[in-house]
């Protein structure tokens, strides 16, 4: 259910198709880039 809501939101905002897994990886990359342990 959460995945469908998120996909619908991304499509409505025209930001592409993202999954929760891809956002998790993006967040981890952001933290590593900013030296957060």
PDB file of C-alpha atoms in Angstrom:
ATOM      1  CA  UNK A   1       0.000   0.000   0.000  1.00  0.00           C
ATOM      2  CA  UNK A   2       2.793   2.432   0.871  1.00  0.00           C
ATOM      3  CA  UNK A   3       4.601   1.683  -2.375  1.00  0.00           C
ATOM      4  CA  UNK A   4       1.508   2.416  -4.460  1.00  0.00           C
ATOM      5  CA  UNK A   5       0.895   5.712  -2.666  1.00  0.00           C
ATOM      6  CA  UNK A   6       4.499   6.729  -3.181  1.00  0.00           C
ATOM      7  CA  UNK A   7       4.487   5.782  -6.868  1.00  0.00           C
ATOM      8  CA  UNK A   8       1.282   7.752  -7.405  1.00  0.00           C
ATOM      9  CA  UNK A   9       2.766  10.792  -5.637  1.00  0.00           C
ATOM     10  CA  UNK A  10       5.965  10.642  -7.709  1.00  0.00           C
ATOM     11  CA  UNK A  11       3.997  10.402 -10.936  1.00  0.00           C
ATOM     12  CA  UNK A  12       1.716  13.289  -9.960  1.00  0.00           C
ATOM     13  CA  UNK A  13       4.733  15.480  -9.147  1.00  0.00           C
ATOM     14  CA  UNK A  14       6.527  14.354 -12.326  1.00  0.00           C
ATOM     15  CA  UNK A  15       9.715  13.436 -10.477  1.00  0.00           C
ATOM     16  CA  UNK A  16      10.059   9.979 -11.981  1.00  0.00           C
ATOM     17  CA  UNK A  17       9.395   6.532 -10.624  1.00  0.00           C
ATOM     18  CA  UNK A  18      11.156   5.824  -7.351  1.00  0.00           C
ATOM     19  CA  UNK A  19      10.921   2.958  -4.904  1.00  0.00           C
ATOM     20  CA  UNK A  20      11.349   3.065  -1.152  1.00  0.00           C
ATOM     21  CA  UNK A  21      14.509   1.013  -1.641  1.00  0.00           C
ATOM     22  CA  UNK A  22      16.030   3.580  -4.010  1.00  0.00           C
ATOM     23  CA  UNK A  23      15.217   6.421  -1.616  1.00  0.00           C
ATOM     24  CA  UNK A  24      16.868   4.455   1.200  1.00  0.00           C
ATOM     25  CA  UNK A  25      20.048   4.181  -0.864  1.00  0.00           C
ATOM     26  CA  UNK A  26      19.924   7.865  -1.767  1.00  0.00           C
ATOM     27  CA  UNK A  27      19.593   8.786   1.899  1.00  0.00           C
ATOM     28  CA  UNK A  28      22.555   6.563   2.842  1.00  0.00           C
ATOM     29  CA  UNK A  29      24.666   8.133   0.095  1.00  0.00           C
ATOM     30  CA  UNK A  30      23.733  11.577   1.382  1.00  0.00           C
ATOM     31  CA  UNK A  31      24.757  10.644   4.924  1.00  0.00           C
ATOM     32  CA  UNK A  32      28.077   9.164   3.790  1.00  0.00           C
ATOM     33  CA  UNK A  33      28.807  12.207   1.646  1.00  0.00           C
ATOM     34  CA  UNK A  34      28.246  14.446   4.683  1.00  0.00           C
ATOM     35  CA  UNK A  35      30.445  12.298   6.986  1.00  0.00           C
ATOM     36  CA  UNK A  36      27.565  11.190   9.201  1.00  0.00           C
ATOM     37  CA  UNK A  37      28.266   7.892  10.935  1.00  0.00           C
TER      38      UNK A  37
END
